Protein backbone atom coordinates (compact mmCIF):
# COMPACT_ATOMS: atom_id res chain seq x y z
CA UNK A 1 0.00 0.00 0.00
CA UNK A 2 1.61 3.22 -1.11
CA UNK A 3 0.32 6.72 -0.81
CA UNK A 4 1.06 7.43 -4.44
CA UNK A 5 -1.50 4.82 -5.53
CA UNK A 6 -4.19 5.55 -2.97
CA UNK A 7 -7.48 7.16 -3.92
CA UNK A 8 -7.87 8.43 -0.33
CA UNK A 9 -5.07 11.00 -0.59
CA UNK A 10 -6.12 14.45 -1.86
CA UNK A 11 -4.48 15.90 -4.97
CA UNK A 12 -1.40 17.92 -4.16
CA UNK A 13 -0.86 16.24 -0.79
CA UNK A 14 2.76 15.44 -0.01
CA UNK A 15 2.82 11.65 0.43
CA UNK A 16 6.32 11.68 1.87
CA UNK A 17 5.57 13.14 5.29
CA UNK A 18 8.02 12.60 8.11
CA UNK A 19 6.44 11.00 11.17
CA UNK A 20 7.94 10.99 14.65
CA UNK A 21 7.08 8.77 17.57
CA UNK A 22 8.36 7.77 20.98
CA UNK A 23 8.99 4.12 21.75
CA UNK A 24 8.95 2.35 25.09
CA UNK A 25 12.20 0.62 26.01
CA UNK A 26 10.99 -2.89 25.09
CA UNK A 27 9.55 -1.64 21.79
CA UNK A 28 12.82 0.13 21.03
CA UNK A 29 14.75 -3.11 21.64
CA UNK A 30 12.38 -5.00 19.32
CA UNK A 31 12.67 -2.28 16.68
CA UNK A 32 16.47 -2.26 16.80
CA UNK A 33 16.57 -6.07 16.62
CA UNK A 34 14.30 -6.00 13.55
CA UNK A 35 16.43 -3.30 11.92
CA UNK A 36 19.69 -5.14 12.61
CA UNK A 37 18.34 -8.54 11.50
CA UNK A 38 17.36 -7.05 8.14
CA UNK A 39 20.44 -4.81 7.89
CA UNK A 40 18.41 -1.73 6.95
CA UNK A 41 18.18 1.90 8.04
CA UNK A 42 15.89 3.15 10.80
CA UNK A 43 13.62 4.80 8.25
CA UNK A 44 13.31 1.68 6.10
CA UNK A 45 12.69 -0.52 9.15
CA UNK A 46 9.89 1.77 10.28
CA UNK A 47 8.37 1.89 6.77
CA UNK A 48 8.39 -1.92 6.53
CA UNK A 49 6.90 -2.42 9.99
CA UNK A 50 4.08 0.04 9.30
CA UNK A 51 3.29 -1.58 5.94
CA UNK A 52 3.36 -5.09 7.43
CA UNK A 53 1.09 -4.06 10.30
CA UNK A 54 -1.44 -2.47 7.93
CA UNK A 55 -1.42 -5.49 5.62
CA UNK A 56 -1.82 -7.89 8.57
CA UNK A 57 -4.74 -5.87 9.90
CA UNK A 58 -6.59 -6.14 6.58
CA UNK A 59 -6.00 -9.91 6.38
CA UNK A 60 -7.04 -10.45 10.00
CA UNK A 61 -10.30 -8.59 9.44
CA UNK A 62 -11.06 -10.61 6.31
CA UNK A 63 -10.37 -13.86 8.18
CA UNK A 64 -12.53 -12.75 11.12
CA UNK A 65 -15.38 -11.82 8.77
CA UNK A 66 -15.27 -15.23 7.07
CA UNK A 67 -15.11 -17.03 10.41
CA UNK A 68 -18.03 -15.02 11.80
CA UNK A 69 -20.14 -15.76 8.73
CA UNK A 70 -19.45 -19.49 8.95
CA UNK A 71 -20.03 -19.61 12.71
CA UNK A 72 -23.26 -17.64 12.37
CA UNK A 73 -24.52 -20.01 9.69
CA UNK A 74 -23.67 -23.06 11.81
CA UNK A 75 -25.43 -21.51 14.80
CA UNK A 76 -28.61 -20.86 12.79
CA UNK A 77 -28.61 -24.43 11.48
CA UNK A 78 -28.09 -25.85 14.98
CA UNK A 79 -30.73 -23.54 16.44
CA UNK A 80 -33.38 -25.00 14.15
CA UNK A 81 -32.18 -28.62 14.07
CA UNK A 82 -30.76 -29.29 17.55
CA UNK A 83 -31.96 -28.86 21.11
CA UNK A 84 -31.54 -25.49 22.87
CA UNK A 85 -28.63 -26.75 25.00
CA UNK A 86 -26.55 -27.54 21.92
CA UNK A 87 -27.39 -24.21 20.32
CA UNK A 88 -26.47 -22.41 23.55
CA UNK A 89 -23.16 -24.27 23.78
CA UNK A 90 -22.28 -23.39 20.19
CA UNK A 91 -23.26 -19.76 20.79
CA UNK A 92 -21.07 -19.64 23.90
CA UNK A 93 -18.13 -21.15 22.01
CA UNK A 94 -18.59 -18.57 19.27
CA UNK A 95 -18.49 -15.72 21.80
CA UNK A 96 -15.44 -17.22 23.54
CA UNK A 97 -13.67 -17.64 20.20
CA UNK A 98 -14.38 -14.02 19.28
CA UNK A 99 -13.03 -12.72 22.57
CA UNK A 100 -9.90 -14.86 22.41
CA UNK A 101 -9.30 -13.94 18.76
CA UNK A 102 -9.67 -10.22 19.41
CA UNK A 103 -7.26 -10.24 22.36
CA UNK A 104 -4.74 -12.69 20.86
CA UNK A 105 -2.10 -10.18 19.69
CA UNK A 106 -2.11 -8.28 22.98
CA UNK A 107 -2.05 -11.35 25.22
CA UNK A 108 -1.17 -14.79 23.94
CA UNK A 109 0.58 -13.58 20.77
CA UNK A 110 3.00 -11.52 22.85
CA UNK A 111 4.24 -14.63 24.66
CA UNK A 112 4.49 -16.83 21.57
CA UNK A 113 6.71 -14.50 19.57
mmCIF file of C-alpha atoms in Angstrom:
data_model
loop_
_atom_site.group_PDB
_atom_site.id
_atom_site.type_symbol
_atom_site.label_atom_id
_atom_site.label_comp_id
_atom_site.label_asym_id
_atom_site.label_seq_id
_atom_site.Cartn_x
_atom_site.Cartn_y
_atom_site.Cartn_z
ATOM 1 C CA UNK A 1 0.000 0.000 0.000
ATOM 2 C CA UNK A 2 1.614 3.216 -1.113
ATOM 3 C CA UNK A 3 0.317 6.716 -0.808
ATOM 4 C CA UNK A 4 1.063 7.426 -4.438
ATOM 5 C CA UNK A 5 -1.499 4.820 -5.531
ATOM 6 C CA UNK A 6 -4.187 5.549 -2.974
ATOM 7 C CA UNK A 7 -7.484 7.159 -3.916
ATOM 8 C CA UNK A 8 -7.868 8.433 -0.330
ATOM 9 C CA UNK A 9 -5.066 11.005 -0.587
ATOM 10 C CA UNK A 10 -6.120 14.452 -1.856
ATOM 11 C CA UNK A 11 -4.484 15.901 -4.967
ATOM 12 C CA UNK A 12 -1.397 17.918 -4.164
ATOM 13 C CA UNK A 13 -0.864 16.242 -0.787
ATOM 14 C CA UNK A 14 2.756 15.437 -0.008
ATOM 15 C CA UNK A 15 2.821 11.652 0.431
ATOM 16 C CA UNK A 16 6.320 11.679 1.870
ATOM 17 C CA UNK A 17 5.572 13.136 5.292
ATOM 18 C CA UNK A 18 8.019 12.596 8.115
ATOM 19 C CA UNK A 19 6.438 11.002 11.166
ATOM 20 C CA UNK A 20 7.945 10.989 14.652
ATOM 21 C CA UNK A 21 7.083 8.773 17.567
ATOM 22 C CA UNK A 22 8.356 7.768 20.981
ATOM 23 C CA UNK A 23 8.988 4.115 21.748
ATOM 24 C CA UNK A 24 8.949 2.348 25.090
ATOM 25 C CA UNK A 25 12.199 0.620 26.013
ATOM 26 C CA UNK A 26 10.994 -2.888 25.087
ATOM 27 C CA UNK A 27 9.547 -1.643 21.793
ATOM 28 C CA UNK A 28 12.824 0.131 21.030
ATOM 29 C CA UNK A 29 14.751 -3.112 21.638
ATOM 30 C CA UNK A 30 12.381 -5.005 19.315
ATOM 31 C CA UNK A 31 12.672 -2.276 16.678
ATOM 32 C CA UNK A 32 16.467 -2.264 16.796
ATOM 33 C CA UNK A 33 16.569 -6.067 16.621
ATOM 34 C CA UNK A 34 14.303 -5.999 13.547
ATOM 35 C CA UNK A 35 16.433 -3.297 11.924
ATOM 36 C CA UNK A 36 19.691 -5.141 12.606
ATOM 37 C CA UNK A 37 18.342 -8.537 11.495
ATOM 38 C CA UNK A 38 17.361 -7.045 8.138
ATOM 39 C CA UNK A 39 20.442 -4.811 7.886
ATOM 40 C CA UNK A 40 18.415 -1.727 6.947
ATOM 41 C CA UNK A 41 18.183 1.896 8.042
ATOM 42 C CA UNK A 42 15.889 3.154 10.805
ATOM 43 C CA UNK A 43 13.618 4.804 8.254
ATOM 44 C CA UNK A 44 13.315 1.676 6.103
ATOM 45 C CA UNK A 45 12.691 -0.515 9.149
ATOM 46 C CA UNK A 46 9.885 1.770 10.282
ATOM 47 C CA UNK A 47 8.366 1.892 6.774
ATOM 48 C CA UNK A 48 8.385 -1.921 6.532
ATOM 49 C CA UNK A 49 6.905 -2.417 9.989
ATOM 50 C CA UNK A 50 4.080 0.042 9.301
ATOM 51 C CA UNK A 51 3.287 -1.582 5.939
ATOM 52 C CA UNK A 52 3.361 -5.095 7.433
ATOM 53 C CA UNK A 53 1.086 -4.058 10.297
ATOM 54 C CA UNK A 54 -1.436 -2.466 7.927
ATOM 55 C CA UNK A 55 -1.419 -5.492 5.618
ATOM 56 C CA UNK A 56 -1.818 -7.894 8.566
ATOM 57 C CA UNK A 57 -4.736 -5.871 9.896
ATOM 58 C CA UNK A 58 -6.588 -6.140 6.579
ATOM 59 C CA UNK A 59 -6.003 -9.911 6.382
ATOM 60 C CA UNK A 60 -7.041 -10.447 10.002
ATOM 61 C CA UNK A 61 -10.296 -8.586 9.443
ATOM 62 C CA UNK A 62 -11.057 -10.611 6.308
ATOM 63 C CA UNK A 63 -10.374 -13.858 8.182
ATOM 64 C CA UNK A 64 -12.529 -12.753 11.121
ATOM 65 C CA UNK A 65 -15.381 -11.820 8.774
ATOM 66 C CA UNK A 66 -15.274 -15.228 7.066
ATOM 67 C CA UNK A 67 -15.114 -17.027 10.411
ATOM 68 C CA UNK A 68 -18.026 -15.018 11.797
ATOM 69 C CA UNK A 69 -20.137 -15.764 8.731
ATOM 70 C CA UNK A 70 -19.454 -19.490 8.947
ATOM 71 C CA UNK A 71 -20.030 -19.608 12.711
ATOM 72 C CA UNK A 72 -23.257 -17.644 12.373
ATOM 73 C CA UNK A 73 -24.521 -20.008 9.694
ATOM 74 C CA UNK A 74 -23.668 -23.062 11.812
ATOM 75 C CA UNK A 75 -25.428 -21.510 14.803
ATOM 76 C CA UNK A 76 -28.609 -20.857 12.794
ATOM 77 C CA UNK A 77 -28.613 -24.434 11.482
ATOM 78 C CA UNK A 78 -28.094 -25.852 14.975
ATOM 79 C CA UNK A 79 -30.732 -23.541 16.441
ATOM 80 C CA UNK A 80 -33.381 -25.003 14.150
ATOM 81 C CA UNK A 81 -32.176 -28.617 14.071
ATOM 82 C CA UNK A 82 -30.764 -29.295 17.550
ATOM 83 C CA UNK A 83 -31.956 -28.858 21.105
ATOM 84 C CA UNK A 84 -31.541 -25.485 22.869
ATOM 85 C CA UNK A 85 -28.634 -26.751 24.996
ATOM 86 C CA UNK A 86 -26.551 -27.542 21.923
ATOM 87 C CA UNK A 87 -27.393 -24.213 20.322
ATOM 88 C CA UNK A 88 -26.475 -22.411 23.549
ATOM 89 C CA UNK A 89 -23.163 -24.274 23.780
ATOM 90 C CA UNK A 90 -22.275 -23.390 20.192
ATOM 91 C CA UNK A 91 -23.258 -19.756 20.792
ATOM 92 C CA UNK A 92 -21.066 -19.643 23.900
ATOM 93 C CA UNK A 93 -18.133 -21.153 22.014
ATOM 94 C CA UNK A 94 -18.588 -18.571 19.274
ATOM 95 C CA UNK A 95 -18.491 -15.723 21.800
ATOM 96 C CA UNK A 96 -15.441 -17.219 23.544
ATOM 97 C CA UNK A 97 -13.669 -17.642 20.201
ATOM 98 C CA UNK A 98 -14.382 -14.021 19.276
ATOM 99 C CA UNK A 99 -13.033 -12.718 22.574
ATOM 100 C CA UNK A 100 -9.896 -14.856 22.413
ATOM 101 C CA UNK A 101 -9.304 -13.940 18.760
ATOM 102 C CA UNK A 102 -9.670 -10.218 19.408
ATOM 103 C CA UNK A 103 -7.261 -10.245 22.358
ATOM 104 C CA UNK A 104 -4.739 -12.688 20.862
ATOM 105 C CA UNK A 105 -2.095 -10.179 19.689
ATOM 106 C CA UNK A 106 -2.115 -8.279 22.983
ATOM 107 C CA UNK A 107 -2.048 -11.351 25.223
ATOM 108 C CA UNK A 108 -1.167 -14.795 23.936
ATOM 109 C CA UNK A 109 0.582 -13.584 20.774
ATOM 110 C CA UNK A 110 2.997 -11.517 22.849
ATOM 111 C CA UNK A 111 4.236 -14.628 24.661
ATOM 112 C CA UNK A 112 4.486 -16.832 21.569
ATOM 113 C CA UNK A 113 6.714 -14.504 19.569
#
